[in-house]
Amino acid sequence: MENREFNMEKVYQPQQIEARIYDAWEKSGAFKPVMKPGRKSFTIVMPPPNITGQLHVGHALDEMPQDVLIRYHRMKGDPTLWVPGTDHAAIATEVKVVEALRAEGLTKQDLGREKFLERTWEWKKEYGGRIVRQLRKLGVSCDWSRERFTMDEGLSKAVRETFVRLYEKGLIYRGKRMINWCPACQSALSDAEVEYVEQKSHLWHIRYPGPDGHDVVVATSRPETMLGDTGVCVNPNDERYRDLVGKTVLLPIVNKRIPVVADDYAEMEFGTGAVKMTPAHDPNDYEVAQRHNLEIVCVIAEDGRMNENAGKYAGMTTMECRKAIVEQLKEEGYLVRIEDYTHNVGTCYRHHDTVVEPYLSDQWFVTMKPLAAPAIEVAKNKELVFVPERFEKTYLQWMENIRDWCISRQLWWGHRIPAFYCEECGELTVSREDITVCPKCGGKVDQEEDVLDTWFSSALWPFSTLGWPEETEDMKNFYPNSVLSCGYDIIFFWLARMVFSGLEQTGKCPFHVALMHGLVRDAQGRKMSKSLGNGIDPIEVIDQYGADALRFSLVMGVAPGADVRLSNEKIETYRNFCNKIWNASRFVLMNLQGFEPKGLPAPEELSIADKWILSVYQDTVREVTDKLENFDLGMAATKLYDFVWSDFCDWYIEIAKQGLYAEDGGVKRVTQEVLLHVLTGILKLLHPYIPFITEELYGYLPNAGGMLISASWPECDPAYDFADVAARFEGVMDAIRAIRNLRAEMNVPMSKRATLILKPHEGWYDPLAAAEGYFKRLAGASAVEFIDSAAPNPDKSASAVVEACELFIPLGELVDVDKEIVRLTKDLKNLEGEIARANGKLNNAGFVSKAPAELVEREREKLATNEGLLEKLKARIAEMEALR
RNA sequence: GGGGCUGUAGCUCAGCUGGUUAGAGCGUCACGUUGACAUCGUGAAGGUCAUAGGUUCGAGCCCUACCAGCCCCACCA
């Protein structure tokens, strides 16, 4: 152990330690929960990244709050479990594999379902592990022995159990509905998977010839769909079209007569008041068609192209068709006018450029109303708490306006729906076990081709990963989970669905706290995206600056739920912080050679500075702990950053040099104990945020005893709170700052030593005298003289008045009297301003009578002090003026 | 149409249940290598807390209105 510190690099080199430390953690089993009877466990399940994914900063942000909380609770001694895993990501993965096949000139149909699935599993084997390896580089402390995959055996069983239960309860049904169809996915999507984007377009006004020259002009944003028009809808109260209701108009191009119907759906004020009805390709039109028995003509195929019903337009994409139709309408004189129009177009959340088509088809749905009710209830009665609170509204608004969930996807990769159709009698059987014959007639059955929405399985993640539906030990120990942390962008996709699934399947809200975080943005506040090329690769960042710097930059000062701006400059700032800690530790260790710690010295052995740092340290421990308990991770980090850099490094370490280099071995030992005690605490407090460097440094400490840093969380001892002494020491620090200020303004470098003369104010002699050495070390004093309050002020001095004393630096000819007066007058003005403010308050009868007595008293004391200072300052200015 | 967020120093953001003359980092300027660290230290400049009212003894914080920017949901062709 001895001399190990001399091997410490002068500059922190994360690349040399991170991998080694992570291995040590994993080997030690530190990430596995340690059960303790009667002790409440702390559990989080990790939002499973897609197996298709590569680590991006979004993941890094996602893991941070979780790892901080997990590490904190582990250190506190709670049985702590963080469950990792990956998501099969039905559509995303299938798209990747199809792309890979295309490169070989193959389609998935060429392979057939079975071969395609084999191929996808192989793909999963190859790439699925990539992201979990990358996660380790971040330092996530999850229990890899419990890693799960949404399509592994256990989870598939959970999915199937859930599906069958919901079906048996009548909460899953199959039916022909208007759903969102993505022509690129070639599959249905749920409402949540559609993203609306604003698009500039037009409203085309088209004339449909009516009887007796009474034509109808309809306005449409999608002229190509007119090929599937089967009616025109007008408002029943619309005088303009009243005589046409019940009659027919001629559909141009198609040359077919279609009925005019009256329905409230048509708004008289919008467009022309007449709406063309395309029931096969518009959800609203479909509903009107149902009410009025309109024919349904499908003109757009599953691939997004016009089908055979589109006649000569068949085979065109909708956009090609639109152009051609508009052209023909113009030629034939049916196009009345074109109006500019901005509207929202639904796009696929996986294929951003692909417009989603409303499409009528047979799909599977979950009836949502009965499932949403208890999910609303738990939020309202605070069994489920959102941090920050505002996301409860987002959640409730969605739950309260819930619509049935389309769960079937026309894909192969995923959980195949456990429904079987009889070839003979058509009976539909939903079953926990695969069946080959119809239970009703014994005929041959075929399993449903569709698979489930990938979110159907992730909705079960908080308990399926723990072994549900079996009654496992893990279920008993770790369910419900303590906290669920995810980005606010997946509240609907995931969080909400976990809540109602957990409530329905287990009877319990799956977690108590929903801790939300925001999105990572670039330095300009834009979302990071491939197309913008503004993404930051976390792996590159880690290689360059270290994982800890990245981690800290994702939480430091970030309010819960807020978006985070990330830039290299920011990461550098925290890399510098890591280096600061490294060097502070290096300094302490250098001075701990041959030192055997015996614990904190008794209070009476401590210096005023020791008492100050210990007091501030304990305040910091309490505050950081409190913030962590309340999920305010950004604030806790800020607090630590300030304490470490300003209080510990800039002040205490500089002060400690005096004790360390002292002749008196007793003083040296006390200083060593205090340095070690506070540094140990700092490393522990920081460990949840920056685990690598703190673990590495902890290993060097003589009091580590071969333990991992996570073995305990710092505790406070009231015997080491010294608020009064600490306040006195702050007064000393102010005096030191005042001197530094003088020197800076007079351009006197620290290396130019100067005598310091102090005239202490009442009650301040002792702390100032105790700090004599600090004035020498921190303020460049060659000697410190104390003079009595009645003594005359030294001649030709730069001076300042602070709470503790008047201070003088006799600089002889260096003193510029005029400049001195200007500076002192500036101080005077500040003081006068403060006195005026306090007088204003104290002369206000309302303040004196209504404000807390303690506050009034504090204000009075401050006023008295300041008035005293004011007198002295005035006198000093008069003295200087006399010299002029 | 409904809901939400943001507006504080040149930039990025803190600011706890309302109570010291509003803070930090970066940037700028001046000075400084004193035995951990130039990935450093010391100091300085810089703010009518978007705007207008209101509540209060007291408002960056609470209420109302308004301006600006952003997000989510709904989806009138």
Short mmCIF file of C-alpha atoms in Angstrom, two decimals, chain A residues 122-493:
data_model
loop_
_atom_site.label_atom_id
_atom_site.label_comp_id
_atom_site.label_asym_id
_atom_site.label_seq_id
_atom_site.Cartn_x
_atom_site.Cartn_y
_atom_site.Cartn_z
CA GLU A 122 -29.44 -14.66 -35.24
CA TRP A 123 -29.47 -10.95 -35.78
CA LYS A 124 -30.51 -10.50 -32.18
CA LYS A 125 -27.69 -12.70 -31.02
CA GLU A 126 -25.23 -10.63 -32.96
CA TYR A 127 -26.46 -7.13 -32.20
CA GLY A 128 -28.64 -7.52 -29.12
CA GLY A 129 -25.61 -7.67 -26.87
CA ARG A 130 -24.04 -4.58 -28.30
CA ILE A 131 -26.07 -2.08 -26.38
CA VAL A 132 -25.74 -3.82 -23.03
CA ARG A 133 -21.99 -3.86 -23.49
CA GLN A 134 -22.12 -0.17 -24.21
CA LEU A 135 -24.26 0.45 -21.16
CA ARG A 136 -21.51 -0.97 -19.00
CA LYS A 137 -19.20 1.76 -20.22
CA LEU A 138 -21.56 4.24 -18.62
CA GLY A 139 -21.07 2.50 -15.32
CA VAL A 140 -24.64 1.36 -14.77
CA SER A 141 -24.84 -0.74 -11.63
CA CYS A 142 -27.63 -3.11 -12.58
CA ASP A 143 -27.82 -6.77 -11.72
CA TRP A 144 -26.78 -8.37 -15.00
CA SER A 145 -27.53 -11.81 -13.63
CA ARG A 146 -31.18 -10.85 -13.87
CA GLU A 147 -30.98 -9.44 -17.41
CA ARG A 148 -34.13 -10.15 -19.39
CA PHE A 149 -35.36 -9.90 -22.95
CA THR A 150 -38.97 -9.22 -23.85
CA MET A 151 -39.10 -12.33 -26.01
CA ASP A 152 -37.32 -14.74 -23.72
CA GLU A 153 -39.24 -17.71 -22.43
CA GLY A 154 -40.41 -16.28 -19.16
CA LEU A 155 -41.55 -13.00 -20.55
CA SER A 156 -43.30 -14.67 -23.46
CA LYS A 157 -45.21 -16.70 -20.94
CA ALA A 158 -46.21 -13.53 -19.12
CA VAL A 159 -47.36 -11.99 -22.37
CA ARG A 160 -49.44 -14.99 -23.25
CA GLU A 161 -50.97 -15.23 -19.78
CA THR A 162 -51.92 -11.57 -19.92
CA PHE A 163 -53.42 -11.85 -23.37
CA VAL A 164 -55.51 -14.87 -22.46
CA ARG A 165 -56.71 -13.35 -19.20
CA LEU A 166 -57.77 -10.14 -20.92
CA TYR A 167 -59.49 -12.13 -23.65
CA GLU A 168 -61.31 -14.33 -21.17
CA LYS A 169 -62.44 -11.22 -19.35
CA GLY A 170 -63.79 -9.84 -22.59
CA LEU A 171 -61.27 -7.02 -22.65
CA ILE A 172 -59.61 -8.11 -25.86
CA TYR A 173 -61.64 -8.28 -29.05
CA ARG A 174 -61.08 -8.61 -32.74
CA GLY A 175 -62.93 -6.51 -35.26
CA LYS A 176 -62.97 -4.50 -38.44
CA ARG A 177 -62.04 -0.96 -37.58
CA MET A 178 -60.49 2.07 -39.10
CA ILE A 179 -56.89 1.92 -37.93
CA ASN A 180 -53.64 3.73 -38.71
CA TRP A 181 -51.79 1.91 -41.42
CA CYS A 182 -48.16 2.48 -42.15
CA PRO A 183 -47.44 1.53 -45.77
CA ALA A 184 -43.75 1.22 -44.98
CA CYS A 185 -44.23 -1.07 -41.98
CA GLN A 186 -47.05 -2.78 -43.83
CA SER A 187 -48.75 -2.95 -40.50
CA ALA A 188 -51.34 -1.36 -38.28
CA LEU A 189 -50.17 1.12 -35.67
CA SER A 190 -51.71 2.25 -32.43
CA ASP A 191 -52.83 5.85 -32.06
CA ALA A 192 -49.78 6.52 -29.95
CA GLU A 193 -47.50 5.48 -32.77
CA VAL A 194 -48.75 8.18 -35.10
CA GLU A 195 -46.96 11.51 -35.09
CA TYR A 196 -48.72 14.49 -36.55
CA VAL A 197 -46.68 17.00 -38.46
CA GLU A 198 -47.89 20.27 -39.86
CA GLN A 199 -47.81 20.40 -43.62
CA LYS A 200 -48.50 23.19 -46.08
CA SER A 201 -50.89 21.99 -48.67
CA HIS A 202 -54.04 23.04 -50.48
CA LEU A 203 -57.77 22.68 -50.37
CA TRP A 204 -58.99 21.72 -53.79
CA HIS A 205 -62.53 22.86 -54.57
CA ILE A 206 -64.14 20.38 -56.91
CA ARG A 207 -67.50 20.64 -58.60
CA TYR A 208 -69.74 17.58 -58.50
CA PRO A 209 -72.56 18.14 -60.99
CA GLY A 210 -76.03 17.90 -59.44
CA PRO A 211 -79.57 17.71 -60.79
CA ASP A 212 -81.07 20.69 -62.60
CA GLY A 213 -77.77 22.49 -62.71
CA HIS A 214 -77.56 22.60 -58.91
CA ASP A 215 -73.96 21.52 -58.59
CA VAL A 216 -72.15 20.92 -55.34
CA VAL A 217 -68.63 22.14 -54.76
CA VAL A 218 -66.71 20.10 -52.24
CA ALA A 219 -63.42 21.09 -50.66
CA THR A 220 -60.79 18.43 -50.05
CA SER A 221 -57.19 18.17 -49.03
CA ARG A 222 -56.88 14.76 -50.65
CA PRO A 223 -58.33 14.89 -54.17
CA GLU A 224 -56.99 11.42 -55.02
CA THR A 225 -59.43 9.85 -52.60
CA MET A 226 -62.37 11.02 -54.70
CA LEU A 227 -61.96 7.80 -56.64
CA GLY A 228 -63.36 6.15 -53.54
CA ASP A 229 -66.10 8.68 -52.88
CA THR A 230 -69.50 7.21 -52.19
CA GLY A 231 -71.41 10.27 -51.11
CA VAL A 232 -71.47 13.95 -50.26
CA CYS A 233 -72.31 15.14 -46.79
CA VAL A 234 -73.96 18.48 -45.95
CA ASN A 235 -75.24 19.94 -42.72
CA PRO A 236 -78.98 19.34 -42.22
CA ASN A 237 -79.47 23.04 -41.45
CA ASP A 238 -77.65 24.24 -44.51
CA GLU A 239 -80.17 26.08 -46.72
CA ARG A 240 -77.77 26.00 -49.64
CA TYR A 241 -77.98 22.27 -50.08
CA ARG A 242 -81.35 21.42 -48.50
CA ASP A 243 -82.99 20.55 -51.83
CA LEU A 244 -80.16 18.20 -52.73
CA VAL A 245 -80.38 15.94 -49.70
CA GLY A 246 -81.60 12.54 -50.77
CA LYS A 247 -80.70 13.18 -54.38
CA THR A 248 -77.52 12.22 -56.17
CA VAL A 249 -74.66 14.09 -57.73
CA LEU A 250 -72.21 12.95 -60.37
CA LEU A 251 -68.76 11.95 -59.26
CA PRO A 252 -66.41 13.27 -61.95
CA ILE A 253 -63.81 11.03 -63.54
CA VAL A 254 -65.43 7.96 -62.04
CA ASN A 255 -68.71 8.98 -63.63
CA LYS A 256 -70.85 7.48 -60.98
CA ARG A 257 -73.86 8.93 -59.17
CA ILE A 258 -73.41 9.25 -55.43
CA PRO A 259 -76.00 10.29 -52.83
CA VAL A 260 -76.08 13.54 -50.87
CA VAL A 261 -76.70 12.95 -47.17
CA ALA A 262 -77.39 15.33 -44.30
CA ASP A 263 -75.27 14.92 -41.18
CA ASP A 264 -74.12 17.22 -38.39
CA TYR A 265 -70.58 16.18 -39.19
CA ALA A 266 -70.47 18.73 -42.00
CA GLU A 267 -69.66 22.18 -40.69
CA MET A 268 -71.45 24.91 -42.60
CA GLU A 269 -68.64 27.37 -42.09
CA PHE A 270 -65.77 25.22 -43.24
CA GLY A 271 -64.79 25.11 -46.91
CA THR A 272 -67.93 25.02 -48.99
CA GLY A 273 -70.03 23.32 -46.35
CA ALA A 274 -70.15 20.17 -48.45
CA VAL A 275 -67.84 17.27 -47.71
CA LYS A 276 -67.01 14.43 -50.05
CA MET A 277 -67.30 11.08 -48.33
CA THR A 278 -64.52 8.52 -48.69
CA PRO A 279 -65.52 5.95 -46.07
CA ALA A 280 -62.66 3.56 -46.82
CA HIS A 281 -59.97 6.14 -46.25
CA ASP A 282 -61.13 8.55 -43.60
CA PRO A 283 -62.26 7.70 -40.09
CA ASN A 284 -64.88 10.44 -39.96
CA ASP A 285 -66.25 9.62 -43.36
CA TYR A 286 -66.41 6.02 -42.25
CA GLU A 287 -68.62 6.93 -39.32
CA VAL A 288 -70.92 9.02 -41.47
CA ALA A 289 -71.08 6.16 -43.92
CA GLN A 290 -72.15 3.81 -41.15
CA ARG A 291 -74.96 6.14 -40.16
CA HIS A 292 -76.19 6.61 -43.73
CA ASN A 293 -75.45 3.23 -45.24
CA LEU A 294 -73.02 4.55 -47.77
CA GLU A 295 -71.07 2.16 -49.91
CA ILE A 296 -67.43 1.61 -49.01
CA VAL A 297 -64.94 1.61 -51.87
CA CYS A 298 -61.31 1.00 -51.13
CA VAL A 299 -58.94 2.64 -53.63
CA ILE A 300 -55.63 2.61 -51.77
CA ALA A 301 -53.74 -0.64 -51.24
CA GLU A 302 -51.65 -1.74 -48.29
CA ASP A 303 -48.47 -0.54 -49.95
CA GLY A 304 -49.79 2.98 -50.20
CA ARG A 305 -50.45 2.78 -53.92
CA MET A 306 -53.76 3.12 -55.74
CA ASN A 307 -55.42 -0.24 -56.26
CA GLU A 308 -57.47 -1.71 -59.10
CA ASN A 309 -60.56 0.30 -58.08
CA ALA A 310 -58.65 3.41 -59.10
CA GLY A 311 -58.94 2.43 -62.74
CA LYS A 312 -56.29 4.00 -64.87
CA TYR A 313 -54.64 5.42 -61.78
CA ALA A 314 -53.97 2.02 -60.30
CA GLY A 315 -50.35 1.50 -59.33
CA MET A 316 -49.62 5.17 -58.74
CA THR A 317 -48.62 6.38 -55.31
CA THR A 318 -51.18 8.61 -53.68
CA MET A 319 -49.10 11.67 -54.44
CA GLU A 320 -48.69 10.77 -58.11
CA CYS A 321 -52.36 10.09 -58.31
CA ARG A 322 -53.19 13.40 -56.65
CA LYS A 323 -51.28 15.29 -59.31
CA ALA A 324 -52.87 13.38 -62.13
CA ILE A 325 -56.36 13.71 -60.74
CA VAL A 326 -56.01 17.45 -60.25
CA GLU A 327 -54.76 17.70 -63.83
CA GLN A 328 -57.69 15.78 -65.21
CA LEU A 329 -60.21 17.74 -63.11
CA LYS A 330 -58.73 20.94 -64.43
CA GLU A 331 -58.92 19.75 -68.02
CA GLU A 332 -62.48 18.63 -67.64
CA GLY A 333 -63.52 21.81 -65.92
CA TYR A 334 -64.40 20.40 -62.53
CA LEU A 335 -61.68 22.17 -60.57
CA VAL A 336 -63.19 25.36 -59.20
CA ARG A 337 -60.24 26.74 -57.29
CA ILE A 338 -57.21 25.87 -55.20
CA GLU A 339 -56.81 27.37 -51.77
CA ASP A 340 -53.68 27.37 -49.60
CA TYR A 341 -54.19 25.22 -46.58
CA THR A 342 -52.10 24.07 -43.67
CA HIS A 343 -53.06 20.90 -41.90
CA ASN A 344 -51.62 18.07 -39.85
CA VAL A 345 -50.59 14.85 -41.48
CA GLY A 346 -50.10 11.66 -39.54
CA THR A 347 -46.73 10.01 -39.96
CA CYS A 348 -45.26 6.78 -38.68
CA TYR A 349 -43.10 7.14 -35.58
CA ARG A 350 -40.63 4.68 -37.04
CA HIS A 351 -40.68 5.88 -40.65
CA HIS A 352 -40.88 9.60 -40.16
CA ASP A 353 -41.40 10.41 -43.83
CA THR A 354 -44.15 7.91 -44.34
CA VAL A 355 -47.70 9.19 -44.21
CA VAL A 356 -50.00 6.95 -42.26
CA GLU A 357 -53.19 5.95 -44.05
CA PRO A 358 -56.48 5.45 -42.29
CA TYR A 359 -57.24 1.90 -43.24
CA LEU A 360 -60.16 -0.38 -42.66
CA SER A 361 -59.10 -3.81 -41.52
CA ASP A 362 -59.49 -6.66 -39.08
CA GLN A 363 -57.39 -6.03 -36.01
CA TRP A 364 -57.13 -6.94 -32.34
CA PHE A 365 -57.94 -4.38 -29.68
CA VAL A 366 -57.80 -3.96 -25.94
CA THR A 367 -60.89 -2.38 -24.42
CA MET A 368 -59.36 0.45 -22.49
CA LYS A 369 -62.05 2.16 -20.41
CA PRO A 370 -62.25 -0.48 -17.65
CA LEU A 371 -58.45 -0.70 -17.46
CA ALA A 372 -57.98 3.03 -17.36
CA ALA A 373 -60.33 3.61 -14.43
CA PRO A 374 -58.09 2.14 -11.71
CA ALA A 375 -55.04 3.68 -13.38
CA ILE A 376 -56.68 7.06 -12.98
CA GLU A 377 -57.58 6.25 -9.41
CA VAL A 378 -54.01 5.45 -8.27
CA ALA A 379 -52.75 8.75 -9.62
CA LYS A 380 -55.51 10.66 -7.91
CA ASN A 381 -55.04 8.98 -4.55
CA LYS A 382 -51.26 9.34 -4.82
CA GLU A 383 -50.43 5.66 -4.79
CA LEU A 384 -48.61 6.77 -7.92
CA VAL A 385 -46.69 10.02 -7.64
CA PHE A 386 -45.16 11.88 -10.53
CA VAL A 387 -41.90 13.76 -10.16
CA PRO A 388 -42.21 16.49 -11.19
CA GLU A 389 -45.88 16.68 -10.42
CA ARG A 390 -46.99 18.29 -13.65
CA PHE A 391 -46.71 15.04 -15.60
CA GLU A 392 -49.63 13.69 -13.65
CA LYS A 393 -51.80 15.99 -15.75
CA THR A 394 -50.33 14.67 -18.96
CA TYR A 395 -50.97 11.17 -17.78
CA LEU A 396 -54.49 11.80 -16.54
CA GLN A 397 -55.52 13.66 -19.64
CA TRP A 398 -54.53 10.69 -21.76
CA MET A 399 -56.10 8.12 -19.47
CA GLU A 400 -59.33 10.06 -19.22
CA ASN A 401 -59.67 10.32 -22.99
CA ILE A 402 -58.45 6.82 -23.64
CA ARG A 403 -59.42 4.94 -26.78
CA ASP A 404 -59.15 1.26 -27.46
CA TRP A 405 -55.64 0.03 -28.07
CA CYS A 406 -54.90 -1.61 -31.39
CA ILE A 407 -52.45 -4.34 -30.44
CA SER A 408 -52.11 -6.42 -33.60
CA ARG A 409 -49.25 -5.86 -35.98
CA GLN A 410 -48.86 -7.42 -39.40
CA LEU A 411 -45.32 -8.49 -38.67
CA TRP A 412 -43.51 -11.70 -37.94
CA TRP A 413 -41.05 -10.61 -35.28
CA GLY A 414 -42.83 -10.47 -31.96
CA HIS A 415 -45.23 -12.35 -29.75
CA ARG A 416 -47.59 -14.18 -32.07
CA ILE A 417 -51.16 -13.71 -30.98
CA PRO A 418 -52.32 -16.96 -29.29
CA ALA A 419 -55.57 -17.19 -31.24
CA PHE A 420 -56.54 -20.12 -33.40
CA TYR A 421 -59.10 -20.21 -36.22
CA CYS A 422 -60.83 -23.46 -37.14
CA GLU A 423 -60.67 -24.23 -40.81
CA GLU A 424 -63.86 -26.25 -40.51
CA CYS A 425 -66.29 -24.37 -38.32
CA GLY A 426 -64.55 -20.99 -38.11
CA GLU A 427 -64.43 -21.13 -34.31
CA LEU A 428 -61.93 -18.73 -32.71
CA THR A 429 -60.00 -20.16 -29.78
CA VAL A 430 -57.63 -18.21 -27.57
CA SER A 431 -55.43 -20.48 -25.53
CA ARG A 432 -52.54 -20.58 -23.06
CA GLU A 433 -51.20 -23.65 -24.86
CA ASP A 434 -50.77 -24.09 -28.60
CA ILE A 435 -53.54 -26.22 -30.09
CA THR A 436 -53.75 -28.12 -33.34
CA VAL A 437 -57.40 -29.10 -33.44
CA CYS A 438 -60.54 -27.12 -32.83
CA PRO A 439 -61.92 -27.79 -29.36
CA LYS A 440 -65.43 -27.39 -30.76
CA CYS A 441 -65.43 -29.55 -33.90
CA GLY A 442 -62.01 -31.18 -33.91
CA GLY A 443 -61.16 -29.53 -37.21
CA LYS A 444 -57.73 -28.28 -38.12
CA VAL A 445 -56.82 -24.87 -36.73
CA ASP A 446 -54.49 -22.14 -37.91
CA GLN A 447 -52.82 -19.68 -35.58
CA GLU A 448 -53.37 -15.98 -36.06
CA GLU A 449 -50.64 -14.56 -38.27
CA ASP A 450 -50.34 -11.24 -36.48
CA VAL A 451 -47.99 -10.45 -33.63
CA LEU A 452 -48.51 -8.08 -30.73
CA ASP A 453 -47.51 -4.46 -30.43
CA THR A 454 -44.05 -4.44 -28.89
CA TRP A 455 -45.39 -2.24 -26.08
CA PHE A 456 -47.76 -5.01 -25.05
CA SER A 457 -44.81 -6.93 -23.62
CA SER A 458 -42.93 -3.96 -22.23
CA ALA A 459 -46.12 -3.00 -20.39
CA LEU A 460 -45.52 -6.05 -18.20
CA TRP A 461 -41.83 -5.30 -17.61
CA PRO A 462 -42.00 -4.35 -13.88
CA PHE A 463 -43.28 -7.82 -12.99
CA SER A 464 -42.61 -10.06 -15.97
CA THR A 465 -38.91 -9.54 -15.34
CA LEU A 466 -39.35 -10.78 -11.78
CA GLY A 467 -40.86 -14.09 -12.82
CA TRP A 468 -44.56 -13.31 -12.95
CA PRO A 469 -46.97 -15.09 -13.38
CA GLU A 470 -45.09 -17.47 -11.09
CA GLU A 471 -45.06 -16.48 -7.44
CA THR A 472 -41.32 -16.09 -7.26
CA GLU A 473 -39.11 -14.85 -4.44
CA ASP A 474 -38.22 -11.87 -6.59
CA MET A 475 -41.89 -10.99 -6.94
CA LYS A 476 -42.24 -11.07 -3.19
CA ASN A 477 -39.09 -9.08 -2.57
CA PHE A 478 -39.13 -6.52 -5.34
CA TYR A 479 -42.69 -5.96 -6.44
CA PRO A 480 -44.09 -3.35 -6.57
CA ASN A 481 -40.98 -1.52 -7.75
CA SER A 482 -39.96 1.63 -5.89
CA VAL A 483 -39.35 4.02 -8.73
CA LEU A 484 -39.82 4.00 -12.46
CA SER A 485 -37.71 6.47 -14.33
CA CYS A 486 -38.14 7.31 -17.99
CA GLY A 487 -38.35 10.17 -20.44
CA TYR A 488 -41.58 12.11 -20.61
CA ASP A 489 -41.83 11.19 -24.28
CA ILE A 490 -42.86 7.64 -23.46
CA ILE A 491 -45.51 8.34 -20.83
CA PHE A 492 -48.23 7.04 -23.16
CA PHE A 493 -46.29 4.34 -24.93
#
